[in-house]
Tab-separated table of C-alpha atoms and ligand atoms in Angstrom:
chain	number	residue	atom	x	y	z
A	11	VAL	CA	0.000	0.000	0.000
A	12	LYS	CA	1.507	3.347	-0.890
A	13	SER	CA	0.425	6.929	-0.748
A	14	PRO	CA	2.805	9.887	-0.982
A	15	SER	CA	0.974	11.674	1.802
A	16	THR	CA	0.585	8.849	4.278
A	17	ASN	CA	2.942	6.601	6.134
A	18	THR	CA	3.341	3.176	4.666
A	19	LEU	CA	3.836	-0.162	6.336
A	20	PHE	CA	5.752	-3.090	4.939
A	21	ILE	CA	4.658	-6.035	6.995
A	22	SER	CA	6.018	-9.525	7.186
A	23	LEU	CA	3.253	-12.104	7.058
A	24	GLU	CA	4.027	-13.282	10.591
A	25	ALA	CA	3.880	-9.709	11.893
A	26	TRP	CA	0.661	-9.122	10.013
A	27	ALA	CA	-0.955	-12.148	11.653
A	28	VAL	CA	0.012	-10.844	15.108
A	29	ILE	CA	-1.168	-7.295	14.358
A	30	ARG	CA	-4.445	-8.557	12.926
A	31	ASP	CA	-5.162	-10.678	15.984
A	32	HIS	CA	-4.131	-7.897	18.380
A	33	VAL	CA	-6.202	-5.224	16.658
A	34	SER	CA	-9.185	-7.552	16.488
A	35	TYR	CA	-8.821	-8.273	20.197
A	36	LEU	CA	-8.088	-4.713	21.401
A	37	ARG	CA	-10.632	-2.887	19.301
A	38	GLY	CA	-13.240	-5.619	19.270
A	39	ILE	CA	-13.403	-5.363	15.477
A	40	GLU	CA	-12.906	-7.858	12.766
A	41	VAL	CA	-9.701	-7.146	10.821
A	42	HIS	CA	-9.574	-8.801	7.455
A	43	ASP	CA	-6.601	-9.816	5.405
A	44	PHE	CA	-4.945	-7.471	2.921
A	45	PRO	CA	-5.583	-4.865	1.782
A	46	VAL	CA	-6.086	-3.104	5.125
A	47	MET	CA	-4.434	0.176	5.995
A	48	ILE	CA	-3.714	0.771	9.645
A	49	GLY	CA	-2.766	4.373	10.345
A	50	VAL	CA	0.686	4.450	11.926
A	51	GLU	CA	-0.607	6.903	14.518
A	52	GLU	CA	-2.933	4.202	15.765
A	53	VAL	CA	-0.226	1.587	16.071
A	54	SER	CA	2.104	2.469	18.885
A	55	GLU	CA	4.795	0.292	20.333
A	56	ASP	CA	2.846	0.373	23.606
A	57	ASP	CA	0.035	-1.531	21.938
A	58	PHE	CA	2.468	-4.304	21.041
A	59	PRO	CA	5.108	-4.293	23.766
A	60	VAL	CA	7.011	-7.431	22.921
A	61	GLU	CA	5.868	-9.161	19.820
A	62	ILE	CA	6.326	-6.494	17.163
A	63	ASN	CA	9.228	-4.291	16.212
A	64	PHE	CA	8.784	-1.091	14.179
A	65	HIS	CA	11.611	0.490	12.237
A	66	ARG	CA	11.271	3.807	10.464
A	67	PHE	CA	13.107	4.483	7.174
A	68	LEU	CA	13.377	7.622	5.054
A	69	ASP	CA	10.954	9.413	7.375
A	70	ARG	CA	7.841	7.767	6.054
A	71	TYR	CA	8.263	4.040	5.545
A	72	TRP	CA	7.932	1.586	8.354
A	73	THR	CA	9.033	-1.984	8.416
A	74	VAL	CA	7.164	-4.096	10.900
A	75	TYR	CA	8.262	-7.550	11.948
A	76	VAL	CA	7.939	-9.983	14.782
A	77	TRP	CA	10.521	-9.204	17.430
A	78	ASP	CA	13.704	-11.223	17.006
A	79	ASP	CA	12.530	-12.590	13.664
A	80	VAL	CA	15.668	-11.856	11.658
A	81	ALA	CA	14.303	-13.430	8.475
A	82	GLY	CA	11.145	-11.294	8.754
A	83	LYS	CA	13.255	-8.156	9.263
A	84	ILE	CA	15.335	-8.925	6.181
A	85	SER	CA	12.315	-9.704	4.044
A	86	THR	CA	10.418	-6.526	5.011
A	87	GLU	CA	13.481	-4.384	4.259
A	88	ARG	CA	13.854	-6.084	0.883
A	89	MET	CA	10.177	-5.537	0.122
A	90	MET	CA	10.647	-1.888	0.943
A	91	PHE	CA	13.618	-1.303	-1.382
A	92	GLU	CA	12.003	-3.276	-4.158
A	93	PHE	CA	8.878	-1.192	-3.725
A	94	ILE	CA	10.527	2.223	-3.625
A	95	ALA	CA	13.185	1.522	-6.301
A	96	LYS	CA	11.636	3.806	-8.928
A	97	ASP	CA	11.231	6.663	-6.457
A	98	TYR	CA	14.498	6.079	-4.592
A	99	GLU	CA	16.375	9.013	-6.113
A	100	PHE	CA	13.610	11.395	-5.001
A	101	GLU	CA	13.468	9.907	-1.502
A	102	ILE	CA	17.074	10.439	-0.467
A	103	GLU	CA	19.490	13.349	-0.350
A	104	MET	CA	21.670	12.329	-3.260
A	105	ASP	CA	24.508	14.736	-2.376
A	106	ARG	CA	24.880	13.055	0.995
A	107	ASN	CA	25.218	9.592	-0.580
A	108	VAL	CA	27.674	10.852	-3.203
A	109	ASP	CA	29.783	12.404	-0.436
A	110	CYS	CA	29.810	9.135	1.494
A	111	PHE	CA	30.835	7.153	-1.585
A	112	GLN	CA	33.674	9.615	-2.177
A	113	ILE	CA	34.936	9.201	1.411
A	114	LEU	CA	34.797	5.398	1.124
A	115	LEU	CA	36.740	5.526	-2.169
A	116	GLY	CA	39.528	7.430	-0.439
A	117	LEU	CA	39.643	5.135	2.595
A	118	ALA	CA	39.713	2.041	0.393
A	119	SER	CA	42.739	3.534	-1.351
A	120	VAL	CA	41.123	3.226	-4.767
A	121	ARG	CA	43.437	4.249	-7.599
A	122	PRO	CA	42.972	4.829	-11.343
A	123	GLY	CA	42.718	1.542	-13.198
A	124	ASN	CA	41.058	-0.230	-10.241
A	125	LEU	CA	37.942	-2.359	-10.503
A	126	ILE	CA	35.629	-1.899	-7.519
A	127	LEU	CA	32.478	-3.490	-6.191
A	128	ASP	CA	29.644	-1.227	-5.065
A	129	PHE	CA	27.804	-3.581	-2.725
A	130	GLY	CA	24.141	-2.501	-2.340
A	131	CYS	CA	24.433	-0.125	-5.292
A	132	GLY	CA	20.724	0.779	-5.449
A	133	PRO	CA	19.929	2.464	-8.775
A	134	GLY	CA	23.602	3.453	-9.008
A	135	LEU	CA	23.113	7.177	-8.766
A	136	SER	CA	25.460	7.941	-5.937
A	137	TYR	CA	28.781	7.895	-7.791
A	138	PRO	CA	30.946	10.962	-7.895
A	139	GLN	CA	32.998	11.663	-11.028
A	140	LEU	CA	34.995	8.435	-11.385
A	141	ASP	CA	38.083	8.928	-13.513
A	142	ASP	CA	39.449	5.682	-14.844
A	143	ILE	CA	37.843	3.561	-12.125
A	144	GLU	CA	35.568	0.734	-13.150
A	145	VAL	CA	32.576	-0.046	-10.920
A	146	ILE	CA	30.398	-3.127	-10.799
A	147	GLY	CA	27.284	-2.656	-8.700
A	148	CYS	CA	25.506	-5.461	-6.881
A	149	ASP	CA	22.054	-5.293	-5.353
A	150	VAL	CA	19.632	-7.810	-3.932
A	151	SER	CA	16.666	-5.856	-5.305
A	152	PRO	CA	15.946	-6.901	-8.929
A	153	SER	CA	14.311	-3.526	-9.623
A	154	MET	CA	17.391	-1.667	-8.377
A	155	VAL	CA	19.633	-3.818	-10.603
A	156	GLN	CA	17.360	-3.158	-13.576
A	157	LEU	CA	17.347	0.599	-12.954
A	158	ALA	CA	21.122	0.713	-12.570
A	159	ARG	CA	21.531	-1.201	-15.838
A	160	SER	CA	19.125	1.153	-17.614
A	161	ARG	CA	21.524	3.941	-16.630
A	162	GLY	CA	24.456	2.148	-18.217
A	163	ILE	CA	25.868	0.784	-14.961
A	164	ASN	CA	27.247	-2.719	-14.913
A	165	ALA	CA	25.041	-4.193	-12.181
A	166	ILE	CA	24.757	-7.798	-11.032
A	167	ASP	CA	22.681	-9.756	-8.541
A	168	PRO	CA	24.151	-11.460	-5.449
A	169	ILE	CA	24.201	-14.873	-7.170
A	170	ALA	CA	26.511	-13.537	-9.872
A	171	LEU	CA	28.670	-11.971	-7.155
A	172	SER	CA	29.158	-15.343	-5.492
A	173	ASN	CA	30.881	-16.539	-8.701
A	174	LEU	CA	33.456	-13.742	-8.681
A	175	VAL	CA	36.474	-14.816	-6.657
A	176	GLU	CA	39.488	-12.555	-5.943
A	177	PHE	CA	38.111	-10.245	-8.582
A	178	PHE	CA	37.880	-6.704	-7.152
A	179	ASP	CA	40.577	-4.286	-5.997
A	180	ALA	CA	38.182	-2.863	-3.392
A	181	ALA	CA	34.588	-3.137	-2.211
A	182	LEU	CA	32.443	-0.292	-0.884
A	183	ALA	CA	29.090	-0.349	0.881
A	184	SER	CA	27.527	3.088	1.108
A	185	TYR	CA	24.365	3.366	3.199
A	186	VAL	CA	23.844	-0.409	3.193
A	187	MET	CA	25.300	-1.848	6.377
A	188	HIS	CA	22.695	-0.240	8.666
A	189	LEU	CA	20.259	-2.678	7.051
A	190	SER	CA	20.048	-6.369	7.876
A	191	VAL	CA	22.779	-7.847	5.703
A	192	PRO	CA	23.243	-11.600	6.267
A	193	ILE	CA	26.824	-12.522	7.120
A	194	GLU	CA	26.837	-15.041	4.223
A	195	ASP	CA	26.474	-12.074	1.840
A	196	ILE	CA	29.498	-10.447	3.460
A	197	GLY	CA	31.314	-13.750	2.879
A	198	CYS	CA	30.698	-13.298	-0.871
A	199	VAL	CA	32.102	-9.760	-0.687
A	200	VAL	CA	35.194	-11.025	1.167
A	201	ARG	CA	35.806	-13.810	-1.375
A	202	SER	CA	35.367	-11.374	-4.263
A	203	LEU	CA	38.250	-9.204	-3.001
A	204	ARG	CA	41.812	-9.591	-4.170
A	205	ILE	CA	44.429	-10.090	-1.440
A	206	GLY	CA	45.254	-6.620	-0.148
A	207	GLY	CA	41.854	-5.298	-1.286
A	208	ARG	CA	39.883	-3.205	1.167
A	209	PHE	CA	36.242	-3.213	2.167
A	210	ALA	CA	35.042	0.215	3.325
A	211	ALA	CA	31.543	0.811	4.679
A	212	ASN	CA	29.506	3.331	6.632
A	213	PHE	CA	27.072	2.393	9.375
A	214	HIS	CA	24.370	5.052	9.273
A	215	LYS	CA	23.580	6.172	12.845
A	216	GLY	CA	25.924	3.398	14.007
A	217	TRP	CA	23.220	0.820	13.278
A	218	GLY	CA	24.486	-2.670	12.533
A	219	LEU	CA	28.087	-1.923	13.522
A	220	SER	CA	28.397	-4.162	16.573
A	221	GLU	CA	26.641	-7.085	14.844
A	222	PHE	CA	28.891	-6.632	11.829
A	223	GLU	CA	32.091	-6.422	13.872
A	224	GLU	CA	31.109	-9.611	15.627
A	225	GLY	CA	30.245	-11.370	12.337
A	226	ILE	CA	33.327	-10.361	10.396
A	227	GLN	CA	35.580	-11.938	13.031
A	228	SER	CA	34.648	-15.282	11.499
A	229	PHE	CA	36.562	-14.236	8.380
A	230	ARG	CA	40.132	-14.543	9.508
A	231	ALA	CA	41.236	-13.282	6.099
A	232	MET	CA	39.895	-9.839	7.029
A	233	SER	CA	41.847	-7.484	9.231
A	234	GLN	CA	40.429	-4.209	10.467
A	235	ARG	CA	42.357	-1.037	9.598
A	236	SER	CA	41.356	0.628	12.860
A	237	GLU	CA	43.673	3.605	12.276
A	238	LEU	CA	41.141	4.589	9.566
A	239	ASN	CA	38.101	4.467	11.899
A	240	LEU	CA	35.964	7.524	11.435
A	241	ASN	CA	32.884	8.593	13.351
A	242	HIS	CA	31.364	10.894	10.806
A	243	GLU	CA	28.788	13.471	11.858
A	244	VAL	CA	26.496	12.736	8.887
A	245	HIS	CA	27.352	9.245	7.628
A	246	GLY	CA	27.797	7.572	11.019
A	247	ALA	CA	30.567	5.116	11.828
A	248	ILE	CA	32.904	4.429	8.905
A	249	ARG	CA	35.118	1.335	9.051
A	250	VAL	CA	37.681	-0.302	6.769
A	251	TRP	CA	38.896	-3.916	6.570
A	252	GLU	CA	41.606	-5.418	4.412
A	253	ARG	CA	41.884	-8.895	2.945
A	254	ILE	CA	45.212	-10.180	4.238
A	255	TYR	CA	45.270	-13.652	2.690
B	317	LIG	C1	19.847	2.783	1.223
B	317	LIG	S1	20.161	1.945	-0.275
B	317	LIG	C2	21.768	2.574	-0.731
B	317	LIG	C3	21.980	2.540	-2.217
B	317	LIG	C4	23.282	3.212	-2.710
B	317	LIG	N1	24.447	2.573	-2.139
B	317	LIG	C5	23.255	4.676	-2.417
B	317	LIG	O1	24.061	5.149	-1.615
B	317	LIG	O2	22.405	5.383	-3.003
B	317	LIG	C6	20.546	0.312	0.267
B	317	LIG	C7	20.600	-0.701	-0.876
B	317	LIG	O3	21.208	-1.893	-0.385
B	317	LIG	C8	20.557	-3.008	-0.959
B	317	LIG	N2	20.809	-4.187	-0.108
B	317	LIG	C9	20.355	-4.441	1.141
B	317	LIG	N3	20.793	-5.632	1.588
B	317	LIG	C10	21.553	-6.146	0.585
B	317	LIG	C11	22.276	-7.371	0.437
B	317	LIG	N4	22.293	-8.292	1.410
B	317	LIG	N5	22.940	-7.579	-0.726
B	317	LIG	C12	22.925	-6.656	-1.724
B	317	LIG	N6	22.235	-5.486	-1.644
B	317	LIG	C13	21.572	-5.238	-0.504
B	317	LIG	C14	19.099	-2.560	-1.020
B	317	LIG	O4	18.347	-3.332	-1.938
B	317	LIG	C15	19.236	-1.096	-1.423
B	317	LIG	O5	19.192	-0.929	-2.807
């Protein structure tokens, strides 16, 4: 359900079942299956203290999932990006994303002639002027990949990425790691890096950083370049790892 003037909910099926039963019980009304619009104002966390988690994106989208249901969280986020793909460039402050990409390029020590991976490329609009640097974008959202390709960007899906081994000089993730990115997907990024290649990422508002730092420890081939740690006022925590073998 989408309206430019109203808040929009992306609901995992499990979360929907819980909401439906709760609303039916609390309000004494029958709530039917989709399509039903529940005003966000009416749905407060107090109404659902434990079972449901709400996460607000881009000021007006909400993902709603059963608490602790990691798969539900991932699937609602994916639904959201798939859904907003066409409008994405109007939803974000493009200059901010371009600036972040530029910072990550510098920290990853990208040089002319390099081939880099833009992990979570979206529609591929956030590149600064790239002189003599080749970029391959990768995104889990088919619509984002399609849009990026329609703009002449070489974009692939995560399955194609898993076939590229020791391929890239560097990998960047700009405004991606605050989302729920499964550690297996990071494994594909790690394998796709050449030895000595860096992975630079920002963690918007610091979200996802501690989970990521814990997860990446399982990849012994990755060493953190902590002297490059940056806590950026706008882009959040910025971190860099290097593939050492
Ligand atoms: C906020 S957008 C950022 C897009 C782009 N990097 C930019 O700065 O404009 C996040 C993107 O990451 C993608 N994404 C999320 N999880 C992903 C994953 N596990 N693998 C690949 N892409 C992912 C989403 O589909 C979405 O297009």
